[in-house]
Short mmCIF file of C-alpha atoms in Angstrom, two decimals:
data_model
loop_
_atom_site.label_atom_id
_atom_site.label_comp_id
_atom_site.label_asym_id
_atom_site.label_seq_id
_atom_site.Cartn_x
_atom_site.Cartn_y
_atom_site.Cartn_z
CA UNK A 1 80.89 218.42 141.41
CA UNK A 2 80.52 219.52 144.92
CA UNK A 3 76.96 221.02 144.56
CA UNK A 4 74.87 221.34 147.39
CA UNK A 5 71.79 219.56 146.92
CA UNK A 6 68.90 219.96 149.69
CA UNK A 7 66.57 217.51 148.29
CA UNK A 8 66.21 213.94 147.16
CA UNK A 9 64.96 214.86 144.19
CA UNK A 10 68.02 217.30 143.31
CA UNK A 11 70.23 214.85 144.08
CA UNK A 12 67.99 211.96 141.57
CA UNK A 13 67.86 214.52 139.19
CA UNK A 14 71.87 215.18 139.20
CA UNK A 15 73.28 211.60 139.36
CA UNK A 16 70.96 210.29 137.15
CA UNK A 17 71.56 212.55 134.35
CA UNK A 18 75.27 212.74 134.89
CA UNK A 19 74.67 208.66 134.51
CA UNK A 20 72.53 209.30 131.53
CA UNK A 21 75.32 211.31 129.59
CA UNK A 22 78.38 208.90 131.21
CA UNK A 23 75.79 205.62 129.19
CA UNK A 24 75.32 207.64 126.18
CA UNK A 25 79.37 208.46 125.83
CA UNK A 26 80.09 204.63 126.95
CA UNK A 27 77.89 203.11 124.45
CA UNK A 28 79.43 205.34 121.53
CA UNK A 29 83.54 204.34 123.35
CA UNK A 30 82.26 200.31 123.22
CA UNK A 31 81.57 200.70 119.69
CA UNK A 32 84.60 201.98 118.67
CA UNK A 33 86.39 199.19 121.24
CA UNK A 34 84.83 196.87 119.21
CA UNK A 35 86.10 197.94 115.61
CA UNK A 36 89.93 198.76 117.37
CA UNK A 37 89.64 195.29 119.38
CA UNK A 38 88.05 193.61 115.75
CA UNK A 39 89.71 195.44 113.06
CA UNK A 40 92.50 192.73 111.92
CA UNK A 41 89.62 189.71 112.79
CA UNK A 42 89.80 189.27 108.71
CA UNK A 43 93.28 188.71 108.68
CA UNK A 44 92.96 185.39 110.94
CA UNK B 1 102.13 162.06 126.41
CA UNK B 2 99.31 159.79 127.56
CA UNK B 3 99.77 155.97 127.45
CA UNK B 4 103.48 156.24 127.72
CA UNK B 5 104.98 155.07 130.87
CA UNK B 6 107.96 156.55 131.94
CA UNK B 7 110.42 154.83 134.05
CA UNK B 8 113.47 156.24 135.17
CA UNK B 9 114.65 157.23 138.69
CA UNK B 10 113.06 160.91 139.76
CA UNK B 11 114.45 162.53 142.97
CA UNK B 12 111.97 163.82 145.48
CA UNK B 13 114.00 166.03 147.03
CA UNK B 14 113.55 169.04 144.32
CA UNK B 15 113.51 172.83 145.51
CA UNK B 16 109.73 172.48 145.07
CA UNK B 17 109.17 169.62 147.13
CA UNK B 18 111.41 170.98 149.71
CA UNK B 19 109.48 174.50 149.66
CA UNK B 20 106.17 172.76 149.47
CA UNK B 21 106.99 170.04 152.52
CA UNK B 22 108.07 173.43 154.65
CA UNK B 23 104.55 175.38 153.60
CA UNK B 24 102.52 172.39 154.30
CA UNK B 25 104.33 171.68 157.46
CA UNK B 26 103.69 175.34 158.93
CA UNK B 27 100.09 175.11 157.91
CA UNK B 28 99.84 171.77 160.19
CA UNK B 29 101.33 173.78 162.97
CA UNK B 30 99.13 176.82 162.78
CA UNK B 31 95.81 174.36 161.87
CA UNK B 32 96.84 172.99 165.13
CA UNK B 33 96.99 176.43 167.04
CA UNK B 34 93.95 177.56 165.23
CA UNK B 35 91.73 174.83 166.55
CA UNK B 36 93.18 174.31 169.91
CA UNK B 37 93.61 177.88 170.87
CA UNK B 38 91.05 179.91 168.88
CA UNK B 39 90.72 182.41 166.84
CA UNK B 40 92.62 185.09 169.33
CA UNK B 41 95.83 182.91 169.11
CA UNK B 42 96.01 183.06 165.54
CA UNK B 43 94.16 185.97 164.03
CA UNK B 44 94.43 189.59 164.25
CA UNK B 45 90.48 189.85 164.11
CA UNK B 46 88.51 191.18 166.20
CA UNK B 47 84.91 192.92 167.25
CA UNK B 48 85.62 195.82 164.35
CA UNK B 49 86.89 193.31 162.18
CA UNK B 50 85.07 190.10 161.92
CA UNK B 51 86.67 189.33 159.00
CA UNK B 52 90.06 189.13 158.13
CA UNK B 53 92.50 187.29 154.88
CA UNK B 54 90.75 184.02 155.45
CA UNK B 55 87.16 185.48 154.01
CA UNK B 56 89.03 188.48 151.78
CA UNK B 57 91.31 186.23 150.28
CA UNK B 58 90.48 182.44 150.32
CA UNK B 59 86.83 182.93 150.09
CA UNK B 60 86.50 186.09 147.54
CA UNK B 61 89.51 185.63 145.74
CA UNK B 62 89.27 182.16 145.60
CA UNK B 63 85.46 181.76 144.48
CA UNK B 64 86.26 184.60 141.91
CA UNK B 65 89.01 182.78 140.52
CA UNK B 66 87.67 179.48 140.15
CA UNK B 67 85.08 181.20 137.88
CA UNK B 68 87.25 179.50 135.32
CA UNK B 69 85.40 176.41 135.39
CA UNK B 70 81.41 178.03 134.47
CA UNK B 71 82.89 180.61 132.07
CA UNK B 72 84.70 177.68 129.94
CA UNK B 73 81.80 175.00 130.07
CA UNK B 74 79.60 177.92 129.64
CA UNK B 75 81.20 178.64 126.14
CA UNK B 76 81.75 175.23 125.15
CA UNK B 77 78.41 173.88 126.30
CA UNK B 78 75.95 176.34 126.15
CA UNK B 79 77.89 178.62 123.42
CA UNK B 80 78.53 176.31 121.15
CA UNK B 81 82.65 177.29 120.98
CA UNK B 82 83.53 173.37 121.07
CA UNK B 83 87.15 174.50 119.54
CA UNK B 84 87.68 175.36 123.28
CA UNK B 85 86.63 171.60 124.33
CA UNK B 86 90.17 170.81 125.39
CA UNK B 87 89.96 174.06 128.00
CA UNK B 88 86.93 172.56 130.10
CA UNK B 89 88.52 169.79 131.88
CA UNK B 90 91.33 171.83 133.18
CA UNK B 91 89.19 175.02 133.39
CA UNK B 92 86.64 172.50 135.58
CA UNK B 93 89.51 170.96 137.73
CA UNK B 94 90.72 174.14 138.95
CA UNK B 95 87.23 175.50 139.67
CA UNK B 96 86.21 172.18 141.80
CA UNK B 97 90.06 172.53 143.61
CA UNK B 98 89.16 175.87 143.97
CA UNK B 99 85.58 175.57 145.78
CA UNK B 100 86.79 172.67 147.81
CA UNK B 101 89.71 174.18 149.58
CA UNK B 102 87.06 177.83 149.59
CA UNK B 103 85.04 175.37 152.07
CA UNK B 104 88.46 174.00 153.77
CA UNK B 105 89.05 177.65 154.17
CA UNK B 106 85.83 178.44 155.69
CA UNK B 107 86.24 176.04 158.35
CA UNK B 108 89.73 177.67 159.81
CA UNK B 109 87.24 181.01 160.13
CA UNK B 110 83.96 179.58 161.43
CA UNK B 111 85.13 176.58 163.38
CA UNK B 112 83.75 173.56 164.75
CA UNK B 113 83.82 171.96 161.53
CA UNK B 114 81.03 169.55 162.35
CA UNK B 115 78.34 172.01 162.23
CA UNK B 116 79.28 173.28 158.85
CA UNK B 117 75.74 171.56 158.00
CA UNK B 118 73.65 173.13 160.21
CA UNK B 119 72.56 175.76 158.10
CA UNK B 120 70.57 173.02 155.88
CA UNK B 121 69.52 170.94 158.46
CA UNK B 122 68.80 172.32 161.34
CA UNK B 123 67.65 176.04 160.76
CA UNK B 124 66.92 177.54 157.09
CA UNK B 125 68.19 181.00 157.39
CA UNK B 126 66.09 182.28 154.19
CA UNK B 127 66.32 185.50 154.47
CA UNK B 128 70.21 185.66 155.16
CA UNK B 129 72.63 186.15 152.00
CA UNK B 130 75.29 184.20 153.35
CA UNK B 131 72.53 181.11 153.71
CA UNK B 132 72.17 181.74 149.96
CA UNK B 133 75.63 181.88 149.30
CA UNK B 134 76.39 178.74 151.31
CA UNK B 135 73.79 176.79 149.61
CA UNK B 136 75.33 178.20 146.39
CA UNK B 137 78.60 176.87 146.85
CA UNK B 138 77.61 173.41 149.04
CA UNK B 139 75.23 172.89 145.63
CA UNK B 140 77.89 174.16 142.79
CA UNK B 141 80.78 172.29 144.64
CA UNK B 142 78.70 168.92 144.05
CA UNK B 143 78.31 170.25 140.26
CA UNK B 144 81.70 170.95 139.65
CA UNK B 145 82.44 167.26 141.69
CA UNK B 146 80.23 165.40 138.81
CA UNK B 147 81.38 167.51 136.13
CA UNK B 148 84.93 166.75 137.18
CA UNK B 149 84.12 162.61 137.58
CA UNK B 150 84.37 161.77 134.30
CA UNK B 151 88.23 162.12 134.30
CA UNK B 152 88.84 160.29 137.59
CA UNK B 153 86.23 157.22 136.24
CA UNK B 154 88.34 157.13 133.44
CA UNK B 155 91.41 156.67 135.15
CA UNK B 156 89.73 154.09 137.60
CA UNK B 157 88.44 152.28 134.39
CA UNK B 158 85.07 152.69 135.46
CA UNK B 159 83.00 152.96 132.21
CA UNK B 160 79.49 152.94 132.75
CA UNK B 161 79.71 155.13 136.02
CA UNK B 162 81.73 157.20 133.24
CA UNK B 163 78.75 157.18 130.69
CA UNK B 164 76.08 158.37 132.88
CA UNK B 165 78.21 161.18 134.34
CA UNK B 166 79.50 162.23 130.67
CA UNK B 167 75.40 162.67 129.63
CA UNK B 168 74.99 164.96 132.27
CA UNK B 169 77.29 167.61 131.06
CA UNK B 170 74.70 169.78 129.57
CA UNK B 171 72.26 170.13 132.34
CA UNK B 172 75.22 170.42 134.99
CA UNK B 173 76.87 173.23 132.84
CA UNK B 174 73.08 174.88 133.02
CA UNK B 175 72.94 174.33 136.94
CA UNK B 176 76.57 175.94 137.18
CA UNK B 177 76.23 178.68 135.55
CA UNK B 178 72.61 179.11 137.57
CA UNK B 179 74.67 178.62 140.66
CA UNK B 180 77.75 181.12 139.80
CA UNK B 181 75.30 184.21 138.60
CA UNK B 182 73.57 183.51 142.19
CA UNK B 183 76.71 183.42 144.43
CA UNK B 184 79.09 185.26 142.89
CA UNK B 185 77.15 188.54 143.07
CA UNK B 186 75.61 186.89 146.56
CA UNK B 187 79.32 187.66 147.67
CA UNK B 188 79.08 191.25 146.38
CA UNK B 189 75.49 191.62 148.20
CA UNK B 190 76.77 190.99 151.35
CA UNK B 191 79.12 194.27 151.76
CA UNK B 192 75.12 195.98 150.89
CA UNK B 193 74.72 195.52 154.74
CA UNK B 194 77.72 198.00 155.33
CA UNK B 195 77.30 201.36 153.81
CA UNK B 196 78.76 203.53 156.51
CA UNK B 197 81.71 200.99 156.92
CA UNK B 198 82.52 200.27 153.03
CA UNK B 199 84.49 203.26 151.90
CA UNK B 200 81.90 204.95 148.87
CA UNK B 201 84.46 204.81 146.35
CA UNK B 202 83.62 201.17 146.88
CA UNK B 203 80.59 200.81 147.90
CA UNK B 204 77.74 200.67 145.12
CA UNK B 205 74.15 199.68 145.05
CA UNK B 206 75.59 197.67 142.24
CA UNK B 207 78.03 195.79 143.90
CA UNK B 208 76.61 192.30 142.64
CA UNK B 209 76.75 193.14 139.47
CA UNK B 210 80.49 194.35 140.13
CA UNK B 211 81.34 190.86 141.54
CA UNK B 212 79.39 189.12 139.09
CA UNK B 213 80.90 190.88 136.03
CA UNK B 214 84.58 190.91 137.46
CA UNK B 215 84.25 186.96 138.24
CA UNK B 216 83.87 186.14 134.69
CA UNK B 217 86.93 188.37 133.89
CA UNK B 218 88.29 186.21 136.89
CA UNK B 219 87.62 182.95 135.14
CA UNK B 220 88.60 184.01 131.61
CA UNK B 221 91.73 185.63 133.22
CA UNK B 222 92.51 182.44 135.67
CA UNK B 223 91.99 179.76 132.21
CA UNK B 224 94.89 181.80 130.43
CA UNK B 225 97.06 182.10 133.33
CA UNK B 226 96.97 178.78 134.36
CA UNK B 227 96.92 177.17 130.78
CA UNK B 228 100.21 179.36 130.87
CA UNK B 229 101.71 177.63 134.40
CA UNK B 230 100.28 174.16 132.71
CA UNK B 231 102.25 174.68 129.62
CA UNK B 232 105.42 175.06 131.30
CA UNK B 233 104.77 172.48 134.54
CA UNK B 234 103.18 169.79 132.45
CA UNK B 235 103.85 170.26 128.50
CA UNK B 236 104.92 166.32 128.59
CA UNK B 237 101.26 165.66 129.86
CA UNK B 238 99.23 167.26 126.96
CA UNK B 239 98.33 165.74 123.87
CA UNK B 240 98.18 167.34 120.35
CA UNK B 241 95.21 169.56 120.84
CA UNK B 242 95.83 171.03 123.62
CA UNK B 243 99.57 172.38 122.47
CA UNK B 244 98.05 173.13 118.98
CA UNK B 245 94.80 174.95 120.25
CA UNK B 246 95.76 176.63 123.67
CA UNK B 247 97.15 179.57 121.33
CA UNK B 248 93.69 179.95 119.91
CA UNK B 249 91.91 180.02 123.29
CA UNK B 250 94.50 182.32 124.20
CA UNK B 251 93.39 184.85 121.32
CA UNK B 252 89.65 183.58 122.30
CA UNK B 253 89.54 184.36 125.79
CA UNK B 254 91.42 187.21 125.74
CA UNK B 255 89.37 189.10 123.34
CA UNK B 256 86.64 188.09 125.79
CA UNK B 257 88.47 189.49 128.10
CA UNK B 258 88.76 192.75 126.85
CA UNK B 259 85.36 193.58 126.12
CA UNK B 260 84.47 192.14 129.35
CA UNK B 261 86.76 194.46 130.88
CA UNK B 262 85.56 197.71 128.80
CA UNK B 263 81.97 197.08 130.14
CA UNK B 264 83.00 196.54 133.70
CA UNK B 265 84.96 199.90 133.30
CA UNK B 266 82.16 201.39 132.63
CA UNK B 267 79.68 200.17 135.04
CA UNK B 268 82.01 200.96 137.35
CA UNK B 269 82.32 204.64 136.26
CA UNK B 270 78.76 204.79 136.59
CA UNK B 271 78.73 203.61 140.39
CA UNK B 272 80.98 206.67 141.09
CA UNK B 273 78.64 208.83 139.40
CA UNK B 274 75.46 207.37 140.57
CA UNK B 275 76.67 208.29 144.36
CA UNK B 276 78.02 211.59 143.19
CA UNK B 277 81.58 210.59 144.77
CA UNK B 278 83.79 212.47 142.63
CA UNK B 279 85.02 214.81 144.79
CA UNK B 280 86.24 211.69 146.38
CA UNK B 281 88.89 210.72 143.46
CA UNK B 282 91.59 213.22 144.61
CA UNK B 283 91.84 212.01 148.24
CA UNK B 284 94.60 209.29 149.39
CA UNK B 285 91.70 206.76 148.97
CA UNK B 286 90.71 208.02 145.37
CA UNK B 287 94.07 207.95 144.39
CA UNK B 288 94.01 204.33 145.40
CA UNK B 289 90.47 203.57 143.51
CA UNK B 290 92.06 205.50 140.42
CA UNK B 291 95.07 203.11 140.85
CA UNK B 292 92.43 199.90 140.31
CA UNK B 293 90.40 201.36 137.87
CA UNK B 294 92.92 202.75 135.49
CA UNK B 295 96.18 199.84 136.44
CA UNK B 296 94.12 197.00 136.73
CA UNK B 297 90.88 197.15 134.92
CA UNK B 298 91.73 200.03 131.66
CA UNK B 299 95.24 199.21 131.38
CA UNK B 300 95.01 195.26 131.05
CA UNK B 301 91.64 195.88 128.86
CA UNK B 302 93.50 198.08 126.32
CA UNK B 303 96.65 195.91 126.48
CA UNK B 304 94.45 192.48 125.81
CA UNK B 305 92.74 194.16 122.80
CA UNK B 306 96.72 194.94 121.50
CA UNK B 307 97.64 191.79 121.87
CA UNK B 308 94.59 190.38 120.33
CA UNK B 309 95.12 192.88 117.39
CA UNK B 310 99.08 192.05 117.07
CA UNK B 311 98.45 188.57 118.06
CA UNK B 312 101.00 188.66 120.98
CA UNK B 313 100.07 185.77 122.92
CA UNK B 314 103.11 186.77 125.40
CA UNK B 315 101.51 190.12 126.06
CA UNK B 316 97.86 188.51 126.60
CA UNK B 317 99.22 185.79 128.92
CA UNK B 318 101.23 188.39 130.55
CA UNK B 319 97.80 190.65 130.99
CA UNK B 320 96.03 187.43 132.17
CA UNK B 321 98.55 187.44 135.25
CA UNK B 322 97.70 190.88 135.94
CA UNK B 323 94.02 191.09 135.65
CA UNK B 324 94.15 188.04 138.25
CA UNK B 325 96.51 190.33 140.31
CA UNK B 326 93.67 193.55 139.73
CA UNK B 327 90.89 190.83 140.93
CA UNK B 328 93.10 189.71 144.05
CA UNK B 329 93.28 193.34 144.56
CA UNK B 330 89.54 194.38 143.88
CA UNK B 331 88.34 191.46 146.49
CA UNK B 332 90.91 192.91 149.25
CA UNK B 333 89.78 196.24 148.42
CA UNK B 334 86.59 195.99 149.12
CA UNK B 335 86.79 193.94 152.54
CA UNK B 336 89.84 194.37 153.84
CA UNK B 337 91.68 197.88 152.48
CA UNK B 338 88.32 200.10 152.40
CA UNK B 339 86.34 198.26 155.23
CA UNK B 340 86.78 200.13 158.02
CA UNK B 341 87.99 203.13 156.55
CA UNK B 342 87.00 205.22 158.79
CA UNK B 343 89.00 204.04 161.76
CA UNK B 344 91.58 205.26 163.38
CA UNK B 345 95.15 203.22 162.83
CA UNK B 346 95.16 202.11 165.75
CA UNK B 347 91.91 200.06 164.80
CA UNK B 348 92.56 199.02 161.64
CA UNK B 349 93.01 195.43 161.03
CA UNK B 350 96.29 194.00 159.53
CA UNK B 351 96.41 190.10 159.26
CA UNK B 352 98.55 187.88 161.90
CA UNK B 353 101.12 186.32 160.48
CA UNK B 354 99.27 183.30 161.16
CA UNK B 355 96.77 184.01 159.06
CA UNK B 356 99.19 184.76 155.87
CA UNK B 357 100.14 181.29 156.72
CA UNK B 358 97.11 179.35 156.36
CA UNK B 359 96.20 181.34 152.90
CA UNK B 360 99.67 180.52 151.73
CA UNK B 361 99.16 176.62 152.66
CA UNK B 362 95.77 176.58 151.11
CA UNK B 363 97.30 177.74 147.88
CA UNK B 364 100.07 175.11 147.80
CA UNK B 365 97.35 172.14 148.89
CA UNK B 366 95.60 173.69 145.79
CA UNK B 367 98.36 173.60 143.61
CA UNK B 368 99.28 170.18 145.04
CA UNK B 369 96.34 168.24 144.88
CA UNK B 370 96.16 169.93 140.77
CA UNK B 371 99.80 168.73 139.99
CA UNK B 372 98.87 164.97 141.57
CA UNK B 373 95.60 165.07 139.52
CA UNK B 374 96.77 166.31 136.48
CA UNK B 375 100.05 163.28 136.12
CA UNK B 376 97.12 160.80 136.95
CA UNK B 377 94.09 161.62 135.46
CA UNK B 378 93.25 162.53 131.70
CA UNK B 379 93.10 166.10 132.76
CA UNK B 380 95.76 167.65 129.54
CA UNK B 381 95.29 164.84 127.31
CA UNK B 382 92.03 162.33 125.79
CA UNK B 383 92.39 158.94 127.14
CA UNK B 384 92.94 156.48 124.83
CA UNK B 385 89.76 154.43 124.93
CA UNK B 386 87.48 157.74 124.35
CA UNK B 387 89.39 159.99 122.36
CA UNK B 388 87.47 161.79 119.73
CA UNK B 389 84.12 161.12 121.56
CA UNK B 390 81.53 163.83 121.44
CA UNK B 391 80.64 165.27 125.10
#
């Protein structure tokens, strides 16, 4: 985390695939938000 | 309900009254200080802090909550979800209340009232974000003014007026939500200006998406919670669909809500990560962003989906209230609590009690002019002569 980075492109490269992983992870968590937050929908 | 007169003699002097009459009487003082004196008298502000309460709370908090009124006619209107029809007048009358006393507001900060036009007629600042955002909300005021006529023309009896302002829903609804995408992340623009003063935790690149996002949590959030106040204030003023359908919206919006919620989480997340701040987290400051992220955006997005799942309408209503506390928060975050950061104490702006004043008597003229409104006006309840007409 508190990597030294001496160029721009270091830096791109870091963020943006620590951003890449954190999307990847969030789109798999908002599916399975939406069959916890949908589960009982039938039941209505 | 609706067409019933009631007679009977009502006292004035309740502890409401009394505590209103006292709030809008120190807000007269101060109004008078504030435009006699200037700012110095009555503000705490000053060359490191241009702006204080009046902009961080009456103008972001309150153009964040009145998001109530797009996000409702938006999912009526433009969504189809007419079950939530009863919702829009409300939803609408608290947005327009809440623009017009943003604007009231804006006037105790800027002064000299009678240039508040100048901007549109005498120079076209184009390139400025706050001209954008002041067109926004001089334009979406006048939107939410003729989608809120219909209710007054009925009351005045006015029919045809009333006719040509009900056909205009749709393409008002389309200009609104036009309007709100444009201002409400204009708002969030303008801290772009300030990246060495914005504390990082903060600041983003993607601040306008931030505000953007978290205003239509706002306005879902604000429609429950004041449904909620409505329901207890005025449950002799609503008719048959609203107390049989408000639990419904309730479930609606706050399964909206939710998901809302989990997405902002996580575009938030990726702010952090997209400046590298991480190291940042465990600092007094971090602790604080950790507090908002986790207390008032996870927490109230986990306990809406439970109470969406179990069906407790107490525990969504109850989450409502504190999301709207978590955008109150957010807002005063970001120009008040983590502008600045950087300075020493000694610098650091802390609002005049002066200024608490006027944002506490711009609340109760808000919640005023809504409770005179709402025991007039068909605001809770069809009228009579158009009930069950299509809009």
């Amino acid at each position: 985390m508190n990597e030294t980075f001496y160029t721009l492109h270091h830096f791109l490269l870091h963020t943006e695939s620590v951003t890449y992983l954190i999307m990847l992870l969030s789109l798999l968590g908002l599916f399975g938000f939406w069959f916890f937050l949908t589960a009982r929908d039938d039941d209505q | 309900m609706s067409g019933e007169i009631i007679t009977g003699k009502k006292t004035v002097m309740t502890p409401f009254n009394v505590i209103a009459g006292m709030v809008v009487l120190m807000g007269l003082i101060i109004t008078a200080i504030r435009f006699t004196k200037g700012l110095g008298a009555a503000t705490n502000l000053s060359d490191y802090n241009p702006w204080g309460i009046w902009i961080g709370f009456d103008l972001l908090v309150g153009v964040a909550l009145a998001a109530g009124g797009y996000v409702t006619s938006a999912a009526v209107y433009i969504f189809g979800m007419k079950k939530y029809h009863f919702a829009v007048r409300p939803a609408v009358l608290t947005g327009f209340l809440g623009y017009l006393f943003v604007v009231v507001a804006l006037h105790y900060d800027l002064g000299r009232p009678w240039r508040l036009a100048y901007p549109f007629i005498v120079g076209w600042g184009t390139t400025s974000l706050l001209f954008e955002v002041g067109l926004c909300v001089a334009l979406y005021l006048t939107v939410l003014f003729l989608e809120f006529s219909p209710a007054p023309l009925e009351w005045l009896g006015f029919k045809k007026t009333r006719y040509l302002a009900v056909r205009l829903t749709m393409v008002l609804t389309i200009f609104g939500v036009v309007l709100s995408t444009l201002h409400q992340s204009s708002l969030g623009a303008l801290f772009l200006i300030a990246p060495s003063k914005l504390h990082p935790l903060w600041y983003s690149p993607y601040l306008p998406v931030f505000f953007f996002v978290s205003s239509i949590i706002a306005g879902l959030s604000m429609v429950m919670f004041e449904g909620m106040l409505s329901h207890r204030a005025f449950h002799d003023k609503m008719d048959e669909e609203h107390l049989s359908e408000s639990d419904s919206l309730t479930l609606g919006f706050g399964k909206a809500a939710s998901l809302v919620l989990a997405g902002y989480f996580t575009i938030k997340i990726i702010g952090v990560a997209a400046g590298n701040h991480w190291n940042l987290l465990t600092t007094p400051y971090g602790i604080w962003f950790l507090v908002e992220m986790i207390g008032f955006i996870a927490l109230p997005c986990f306990l809406y989906a439970v109470g969406v799942r179990d069906k407790n309408l107490m525990l969504i209503r109850f989450t409502a209230a504190w999301t709207v506390l978590g955008i109150v928060i957010n807002r005063l975050n970001i120009s008040v609590i983590a502008f600045n950061w950087h300075l020493p104490a000694s610098d650091r702006y802390f609002p005049h009690w002066m200024e608490i004043g006027i944002s506490v008597f711009i609340v109760m003229l808000i919640i005023l002019f809504y409770r005179f409104i709402v025991t007039r006006m068909p605001i809770l309840y069809e009228h009579p002569d158009y009930k069950g007409e299509e809009q």
